[in-house]
Coordinates of N, CA and C in Angstrom, one line a residue:
M1 N 0.9 -1.2 0.0 CA 0.0 0.0 0.0 C 0.9 1.2 0.0
D2 N 0.6 2.2 -0.9 CA 1.4 3.4 -1.0 C 1.1 4.3 0.2
K3 N 2.1 5.0 0.7 CA 1.9 5.9 1.8 C 1.3 7.2 1.3
P4 N 0.4 7.8 2.1 CA -0.2 9.1 1.7 C 0.9 10.2 1.7
R5 N 0.7 11.2 0.9 CA 1.6 12.3 0.9 C 0.8 13.6 0.8
P6 N 1.4 14.7 1.2 CA 0.7 15.9 1.2 C 0.2 16.3 -0.2
V7 N -1.0 16.9 -0.2 CA -1.5 17.3 -1.5 C -0.5 18.2 -2.3
G8 N -0.4 17.9 -3.6 CA 0.4 18.7 -4.4 C 1.9 18.2 -4.4
Q9 N 2.3 17.3 -3.6 CA 3.6 16.8 -3.6 C 3.6 15.5 -4.4
K10 N 4.4 15.6 -5.5 CA 4.5 14.4 -6.4 C 5.3 13.3 -5.7
N11 N 4.9 12.1 -6.0 CA 5.6 11.0 -5.4 C 6.9 10.6 -6.0
D12 N 7.7 9.9 -5.3 CA 9.0 9.5 -5.9 C 8.9 8.3 -6.9
K13 N 7.8 7.7 -7.0 CA 7.6 6.6 -7.9 C 7.8 7.2 -9.3
A14 N 7.2 8.3 -9.6 CA 7.4 9.0 -10.9 C 8.8 9.5 -11.0
A15 N 9.5 9.7 -9.9 CA 10.8 10.3 -9.9 C 11.9 9.2 -10.1
G16 N 11.6 8.0 -10.2 CA 12.6 7.0 -10.5 C 13.0 6.1 -9.3
T17 N 12.2 6.0 -8.3 CA 12.6 5.1 -7.2 C 11.6 4.0 -7.0
G18 N 10.5 3.9 -7.7 CA 9.5 2.9 -7.6 C 9.6 1.9 -8.7
F19 N 10.7 1.0 -8.7 CA 11.0 0.2 -9.8 C 10.3 -1.2 -9.8
G20 N 9.9 -1.7 -8.7 CA 9.2 -3.0 -8.6 C 9.3 -3.9 -9.8
P21 N 8.2 -4.0 -10.7 CA 8.2 -5.0 -11.8 C 9.3 -4.6 -12.8
V22 N 9.7 -3.3 -12.9 CA 10.7 -2.9 -13.9 C 12.0 -3.6 -13.5
L23 N 12.3 -3.6 -12.2 CA 13.6 -4.2 -11.8 C 13.6 -5.7 -12.2
V24 N 12.5 -6.4 -12.1 CA 12.4 -7.8 -12.5 C 12.7 -7.9 -14.0
L25 N 12.1 -7.1 -14.8 CA 12.3 -7.1 -16.2 C 13.7 -6.8 -16.6
L26 N 14.3 -5.8 -15.9 CA 15.7 -5.4 -16.1 C 16.6 -6.6 -15.8
V27 N 16.4 -7.3 -14.8 CA 17.2 -8.5 -14.5 C 17.1 -9.5 -15.6
C28 N 15.9 -9.7 -16.1 CA 15.7 -10.6 -17.3 C 16.5 -10.1 -18.5
I29 N 16.5 -8.8 -18.8 CA 17.2 -8.3 -19.9 C 18.7 -8.5 -19.7
L30 N 19.2 -8.3 -18.4 CA 20.6 -8.5 -18.1 C 21.0 -10.0 -18.4
V31 N 20.1 -10.9 -18.0 CA 20.4 -12.3 -18.1 C 20.5 -12.6 -19.6
V32 N 19.5 -12.2 -20.4 CA 19.5 -12.5 -21.8 C 20.8 -11.9 -22.5
L33 N 21.1 -10.6 -22.2 CA 22.3 -10.0 -22.8 C 23.6 -10.7 -22.4
S34 N 23.6 -11.3 -21.2 CA 24.8 -11.9 -20.7 C 25.0 -13.3 -21.2
W35 N 24.0 -13.9 -21.9 CA 24.1 -15.3 -22.4 C 24.5 -15.3 -23.9
G36 N 25.6 -14.6 -24.2 CA 26.1 -14.7 -25.5 C 25.2 -14.1 -26.6
G37 N 24.6 -13.0 -26.3 CA 23.8 -12.4 -27.3 C 24.6 -11.9 -28.5
P38 N 24.1 -10.9 -29.2 CA 24.8 -10.4 -30.4 C 26.1 -9.7 -30.0
A39 N 26.9 -9.5 -31.0 CA 28.2 -8.9 -30.8 C 28.0 -7.5 -30.1
G40 N 28.8 -7.2 -29.1 CA 28.6 -6.0 -28.3 C 27.6 -6.1 -27.2
A41 N 27.1 -7.3 -27.0 CA 26.1 -7.5 -25.9 C 26.7 -7.1 -24.5
E42 N 27.9 -7.4 -24.3 CA 28.5 -7.0 -23.1 C 28.5 -5.5 -22.9
D43 N 28.8 -4.8 -23.9 CA 28.7 -3.3 -23.9 C 27.2 -2.9 -23.5
L44 N 26.3 -3.6 -24.1 CA 24.9 -3.2 -23.9 C 24.5 -3.6 -22.4
L45 N 25.0 -4.7 -22.0 CA 24.8 -5.1 -20.6 C 25.4 -4.0 -19.6
D46 N 26.6 -3.6 -19.9 CA 27.2 -2.5 -19.1 C 26.4 -1.3 -19.2
A47 N 25.9 -0.9 -20.4 CA 25.1 0.3 -20.5 C 23.8 0.2 -19.7
L48 N 23.1 -0.9 -19.7 CA 21.9 -1.1 -18.9 C 22.2 -1.0 -17.4
E49 N 23.2 -1.7 -17.0 CA 23.6 -1.6 -15.6 C 23.9 -0.2 -15.2
A50 N 24.8 0.4 -16.0 CA 25.2 1.8 -15.7 C 24.0 2.8 -15.7
G51 N 23.1 2.6 -16.6 CA 22.0 3.5 -16.7 C 21.1 3.3 -15.5
F52 N 20.8 2.1 -15.1 CA 20.0 1.8 -14.0 C 20.6 2.3 -12.7
M53 N 21.9 2.1 -12.5 CA 22.5 2.6 -11.3 C 22.6 4.1 -11.2
A54 N 22.9 4.7 -12.4 CA 22.9 6.2 -12.4 C 21.5 6.7 -12.1
Q55 N 20.5 6.1 -12.6 CA 19.1 6.6 -12.3 C 18.8 6.4 -10.8
R56 N 19.2 5.3 -10.3 CA 18.9 5.1 -8.8 C 19.7 6.1 -8.0
Q57 N 20.9 6.5 -8.4 CA 21.7 7.5 -7.7 C 21.4 8.9 -8.0
G58 N 20.4 9.1 -8.8 CA 20.0 10.5 -9.2 C 20.9 11.2 -10.2
R59 N 21.7 10.4 -10.9 CA 22.5 11.0 -12.0 C 21.8 10.8 -13.3
Y60 N 20.8 11.6 -13.5 CA 19.8 11.4 -14.6 C 20.4 11.6 -16.0
E61 N 21.4 12.6 -16.1 CA 22.0 12.8 -17.4 C 22.8 11.5 -17.9
D62 N 23.5 11.0 -16.9 CA 24.3 9.7 -17.2 C 23.3 8.6 -17.6
A63 N 22.2 8.5 -16.8 CA 21.3 7.4 -17.1 C 20.7 7.6 -18.5
Q64 N 20.3 8.8 -18.8 CA 19.7 9.1 -20.1 C 20.7 8.7 -21.2
E65 N 21.9 9.0 -21.0 CA 22.9 8.7 -22.0 C 23.1 7.1 -22.2
M66 N 23.1 6.4 -21.1 CA 23.2 5.0 -21.2 C 21.9 4.3 -21.9
Y67 N 20.8 4.8 -21.5 CA 19.5 4.3 -22.1 C 19.5 4.6 -23.6
S68 N 20.0 5.8 -24.0 CA 20.0 6.2 -25.4 C 20.9 5.2 -26.1
K69 N 22.0 4.8 -25.5 CA 23.0 3.9 -26.2 C 22.3 2.6 -26.4
L70 N 21.5 2.1 -25.5 CA 20.8 0.9 -25.6 C 19.7 1.0 -26.8
I71 N 19.0 2.0 -26.8 CA 18.0 2.2 -27.8 C 18.6 2.3 -29.2
Q72 N 19.7 3.1 -29.3 CA 20.3 3.2 -30.6 C 20.9 2.0 -31.1
A73 N 21.3 1.0 -30.3 CA 21.9 -0.2 -30.7 C 20.9 -1.1 -31.5
Q74 N 19.6 -0.9 -31.3 CA 18.5 -1.6 -32.0 C 18.7 -3.1 -32.0
V75 N 19.0 -3.6 -30.8 CA 19.1 -5.0 -30.6 C 18.1 -5.6 -29.6
L76 N 17.4 -4.7 -28.9 CA 16.5 -5.1 -27.9 C 15.2 -5.7 -28.5
E77 N 14.6 -6.6 -27.8 CA 13.3 -7.2 -28.2 C 12.3 -6.1 -27.8
P78 N 11.1 -6.1 -28.4 CA 10.1 -5.1 -28.2 C 9.8 -4.9 -26.7
R79 N 9.6 -5.9 -25.9 CA 9.3 -5.8 -24.5 C 10.4 -5.1 -23.8
E80 N 11.6 -5.5 -24.1 CA 12.8 -4.8 -23.5 C 12.9 -3.4 -23.8
L81 N 12.7 -3.1 -25.1 CA 12.7 -1.7 -25.6 C 11.7 -0.8 -24.9
T82 N 10.5 -1.4 -24.6 CA 9.5 -0.6 -24.0 C 10.0 -0.1 -22.6
V83 N 10.7 -1.1 -21.9 CA 11.2 -0.8 -20.5 C 12.3 0.3 -20.6
V84 N 13.2 0.2 -21.6 CA 14.3 1.1 -21.7 C 13.7 2.5 -22.1
L85 N 12.7 2.5 -23.0 CA 12.1 3.8 -23.4 C 11.4 4.4 -22.2
M86 N 10.7 3.6 -21.4 CA 10.1 4.1 -20.2 C 11.1 4.7 -19.2
L87 N 12.2 4.0 -19.0 CA 13.2 4.5 -18.1 C 13.8 5.8 -18.6
R88 N 14.1 5.8 -19.9 CA 14.7 7.1 -20.4 C 13.6 8.2 -20.3
G89 N 12.4 7.9 -20.5 CA 11.3 8.9 -20.3 C 11.3 9.4 -18.9
E90 N 11.4 8.5 -18.0 CA 11.4 8.8 -16.6 C 12.6 9.8 -16.2
T91 N 13.8 9.4 -16.8 CA 15.0 10.3 -16.5 C 14.8 11.7 -17.2
R92 N 14.1 11.7 -18.3 CA 13.9 13.0 -18.9 C 12.9 13.8 -18.1
M93 N 12.0 13.2 -17.5 CA 11.1 13.9 -16.6 C 11.9 14.5 -15.4
K94 N 12.8 13.7 -14.8 CA 13.6 14.2 -13.7 C 14.4 15.4 -14.1
R95 N 14.8 15.5 -15.4 CA 15.7 16.6 -15.9 C 14.8 17.7 -16.4
G96 N 13.5 17.6 -16.3 CA 12.6 18.7 -16.7 C 12.3 18.7 -18.2
D97 N 12.7 17.7 -18.9 CA 12.4 17.6 -20.4 C 11.1 16.8 -20.6
F98 N 10.0 17.5 -20.3 CA 8.7 16.8 -20.4 C 8.3 16.4 -21.8
E99 N 8.7 17.3 -22.8 CA 8.4 16.9 -24.2 C 9.1 15.6 -24.6
G100 N 10.4 15.5 -24.2 CA 11.2 14.3 -24.5 C 10.6 13.1 -23.8
A101 N 10.2 13.3 -22.5 CA 9.6 12.2 -21.8 C 8.3 11.8 -22.5
V102 N 7.4 12.7 -22.9 CA 6.2 12.3 -23.6 C 6.6 11.5 -24.9
E103 N 7.6 11.9 -25.6 CA 8.0 11.3 -26.8 C 8.4 9.8 -26.5
D104 N 9.3 9.6 -25.5 CA 9.8 8.3 -25.1 C 8.6 7.4 -24.6
L105 N 7.8 8.0 -23.8 CA 6.7 7.2 -23.2 C 5.7 6.8 -24.3
S106 N 5.4 7.7 -25.2 CA 4.5 7.4 -26.3 C 5.1 6.3 -27.2
Q107 N 6.4 6.3 -27.4 CA 7.0 5.3 -28.2 C 6.8 3.9 -27.5
A108 N 7.0 3.9 -26.2 CA 6.9 2.7 -25.4 C 5.4 2.2 -25.6
L109 N 4.5 3.1 -25.5 CA 3.1 2.8 -25.6 C 2.7 2.4 -27.0
N110 N 3.3 2.9 -28.0 CA 3.1 2.4 -29.4 C 3.5 1.0 -29.5
I111 N 4.5 0.6 -28.8 CA 5.0 -0.8 -28.9 C 4.1 -1.7 -28.0
R112 N 3.8 -1.3 -26.9 CA 3.0 -2.1 -25.9 C 2.0 -1.1 -25.3
S113 N 0.8 -1.1 -25.8 CA -0.3 -0.1 -25.4 C -0.7 -0.4 -23.9
S114 N -0.5 -1.6 -23.4 CA -1.0 -1.9 -22.1 C 0.1 -1.7 -21.0
Y115 N 1.1 -1.0 -21.3 CA 2.2 -0.7 -20.4 C 1.7 0.4 -19.4
I116 N 1.2 0.0 -18.3 CA 0.5 0.9 -17.4 C 1.4 1.9 -16.8
H117 N 2.6 1.6 -16.4 CA 3.5 2.6 -15.8 C 3.9 3.6 -16.8
A118 N 4.1 3.2 -18.0 CA 4.5 4.2 -19.0 C 3.3 5.2 -19.3
L119 N 2.1 4.6 -19.2 CA 0.9 5.4 -19.4 C 0.7 6.4 -18.3
Y120 N 0.9 6.0 -17.1 CA 0.9 6.8 -15.9 C 1.9 7.9 -15.9
L121 N 3.2 7.6 -16.2 CA 4.2 8.6 -16.3 C 3.9 9.6 -17.4
R122 N 3.4 9.1 -18.6 CA 3.1 10.1 -19.6 C 2.0 11.0 -19.2
G123 N 1.1 10.5 -18.4 CA 0.0 11.4 -17.9 C 0.6 12.5 -17.0
L124 N 1.6 12.1 -16.2 CA 2.3 13.1 -15.3 C 3.1 14.1 -16.1
A125 N 3.7 13.7 -17.2 CA 4.5 14.6 -18.0 C 3.6 15.5 -18.8
L126 N 2.5 15.0 -19.3 CA 1.5 15.8 -20.0 C 1.0 16.9 -19.1
E127 N 0.7 16.5 -17.9 CA 0.2 17.5 -16.9 C 1.2 18.6 -16.7
R128 N 2.5 18.3 -16.6 CA 3.5 19.3 -16.5 C 3.6 20.3 -17.7
L129 N 3.2 19.8 -18.8 CA 3.2 20.6 -20.1 C 1.8 21.3 -20.2
N130 N 1.0 21.3 -19.2 CA -0.3 21.9 -19.2 C -1.2 21.3 -20.3
R131 N -1.0 20.1 -20.7 CA -1.9 19.4 -21.6 C -2.8 18.5 -20.8
Y132 N -3.7 19.2 -20.1 CA -4.5 18.6 -19.1 C -5.5 17.5 -19.6
Q133 N -6.1 17.8 -20.7 CA -7.1 16.8 -21.2 C -6.4 15.5 -21.6
E134 N -5.2 15.6 -22.2 CA -4.5 14.4 -22.5 C -4.0 13.7 -21.2
A135 N -3.5 14.5 -20.3 CA -3.1 13.9 -19.0 C -4.2 13.2 -18.3
L136 N -5.4 13.8 -18.3 CA -6.6 13.3 -17.7 C -6.9 11.9 -18.3
A137 N -6.8 11.8 -19.6 CA -7.2 10.6 -20.3 C -6.2 9.5 -19.9
D138 N -4.9 9.8 -19.9 CA -3.9 8.8 -19.5 C -4.0 8.4 -18.1
L139 N -4.2 9.3 -17.2 CA -4.3 8.9 -15.7 C -5.6 8.1 -15.5
Q140 N -6.7 8.5 -16.2 CA -7.9 7.8 -16.0 C -7.8 6.3 -16.5
R141 N -7.1 6.2 -17.6 CA -6.9 4.8 -18.2 C -6.0 4.0 -17.2
A142 N -4.9 4.7 -16.7 CA -4.0 4.0 -15.8 C -4.8 3.5 -14.5
V143 N -5.6 4.3 -14.0 CA -6.5 4.0 -12.8 C -7.4 2.8 -13.2
A144 N -8.0 2.9 -14.4 CA -9.0 1.9 -14.8 C -8.2 0.5 -14.9
L145 N -7.0 0.5 -15.4 CA -6.2 -0.7 -15.5 C -5.6 -1.2 -14.2
R146 N -5.4 -0.3 -13.3 CA -4.8 -0.6 -12.0 C -5.5 0.1 -10.9
P147 N -6.8 -0.2 -10.6 CA -7.5 0.5 -9.6 C -6.9 0.3 -8.2
D148 N -6.1 -0.7 -8.0 CA -5.4 -0.9 -6.7 C -4.3 0.0 -6.4
K149 N -3.8 0.8 -7.4 CA -2.7 1.7 -7.2 C -3.1 3.0 -6.6
E150 N -3.0 3.2 -5.3 CA -3.4 4.4 -4.7 C -2.7 5.7 -5.2
T151 N -1.4 5.5 -5.6 CA -0.7 6.6 -6.1 C -1.3 7.1 -7.4
Y152 N -1.7 6.2 -8.3 CA -2.4 6.6 -9.5 C -3.7 7.3 -9.2
Q153 N -4.5 6.8 -8.3 CA -5.8 7.4 -7.9 C -5.6 8.8 -7.4
Q154 N -4.6 8.9 -6.5 CA -4.3 10.2 -5.9 C -3.9 11.2 -6.9
D155 N -3.0 10.9 -7.8 CA -2.6 11.8 -8.8 C -3.7 12.2 -9.7
L156 N -4.6 11.3 -10.1 CA -5.8 11.6 -10.9 C -6.7 12.5 -10.1
S157 N -6.9 12.3 -8.9 CA -7.8 13.2 -8.1 C -7.2 14.6 -8.0
E158 N -5.9 14.7 -7.8 CA -5.2 16.0 -7.7 C -5.3 16.7 -9.1
L159 N -5.2 16.0 -10.2 CA -5.3 16.6 -11.5 C -6.7 17.1 -11.7
K160 N -7.7 16.3 -11.3 CA -9.1 16.7 -11.5 C -9.4 18.0 -10.7
T161 N -8.8 18.0 -9.5 CA -9.0 19.2 -8.6 C -8.4 20.4 -9.3
R162 N -7.1 20.3 -9.7 CA -6.5 21.5 -10.4 C -7.3 21.9 -11.6
M163 N -7.7 21.0 -12.4 CA -8.5 21.3 -13.6 C -9.8 22.0 -13.2
A164 N -10.5 21.5 -12.2 CA -11.7 22.1 -11.8 C -11.5 23.5 -11.3
L165 N -10.4 23.8 -10.5 CA -10.1 25.1 -10.0 C -9.8 26.1 -11.2
Q166 N -9.3 25.6 -12.3 CA -9.0 26.4 -13.4 C -10.2 26.5 -14.4
G167 N -11.3 25.9 -14.0 CA -12.5 25.9 -14.9 C -12.3 25.0 -16.1
L168 N -11.4 24.0 -16.1 CA -11.2 23.1 -17.2 C -12.0 21.8 -17.0
L169 N -12.6 21.6 -15.9 CA -13.3 20.4 -15.6 C -14.5 20.7 -14.7
E170 N -15.6 20.3 -15.1 CA -16.8 20.5 -14.2 C -16.7 19.6 -13.0
K171 N -17.0 20.1 -11.9 CA -17.1 19.3 -10.7 C -18.3 18.3 -10.9
P172 N -18.1 17.1 -10.5 CA -19.2 16.1 -10.7 C -20.4 16.5 -9.7
K173 N -21.6 16.4 -10.2 CA -22.8 16.7 -9.4 C -23.0 15.5 -8.5
E174 N -23.3 15.8 -7.3 CA -23.6 14.7 -6.3 C -25.0 14.2 -6.6
S175 N -25.2 12.9 -6.5 CA -26.5 12.4 -6.7 C -27.4 12.8 -5.5
G176 N -28.7 13.1 -5.9 CA -29.6 13.5 -4.9 C -29.7 15.0 -4.7
N177 N -28.7 15.7 -5.3 CA -28.7 17.2 -5.1 C -29.1 17.8 -6.5
D178 N -30.3 17.5 -7.0 CA -30.7 18.0 -8.2 C -31.2 19.4 -8.0
T179 N -30.5 20.4 -8.7 CA -30.8 21.8 -8.5 C -31.7 22.3 -9.6
A180 N -32.2 21.4 -10.4 CA -33.1 21.9 -11.5 C -34.5 22.1 -11.1
G181 N -34.8 22.0 -9.8 CA -36.1 22.2 -9.3 C -36.9 20.9 -9.2
P182 N -38.2 21.0 -8.8 CA -39.0 19.8 -8.6 C -39.3 19.1 -9.9
K183 N -39.4 17.8 -9.8 CA -39.7 17.1 -11.0 C -41.2 17.1 -11.2
P184 N -41.6 17.1 -12.5 CA -43.1 17.1 -12.7 C -43.7 15.8 -12.3
S185 N -44.9 15.9 -11.8 CA -45.6 14.7 -11.3 C -46.1 13.9 -12.6
P186 N -46.2 12.6 -12.5 CA -46.6 11.8 -13.6 C -48.0 12.0 -13.9

């Protein structure tokens, strides 16, 4: 269960510390690359390890460089590529490059449309670009696909609140509070 955080404070999961399933997939990629893959696989393995460690240590420029090296090598399987694109998008977010993050996360989603964490992160990046309707669509879809993720729900709620305060989203009407007057009798 995710810990609650003060309103308006973004969580560290979007900032690169909530790796859970991504870590498992990265380990799988490391194993595949270490089992005599294509020429230069050891370099790719080193780039993946270096990128992951740099990201964990907050060295986002180094991480982005390593992930870019992996992507440019064009040897990753589609599932692996989606993870590396998501990680690079995440590092771009940390560096304030939200356009670049949206680009990477969109590429990941073009390969695997059900990649929920990429969808969630893209929603956060779109929000930072003031592209609220697109952000809303991504966060709503992420919550629909993972209703158990409190972080996703909280960020969606905060986005809706900000949008409503700016007049970009109507506040939902509460049931039973019909202000249209009395209903005609049958």
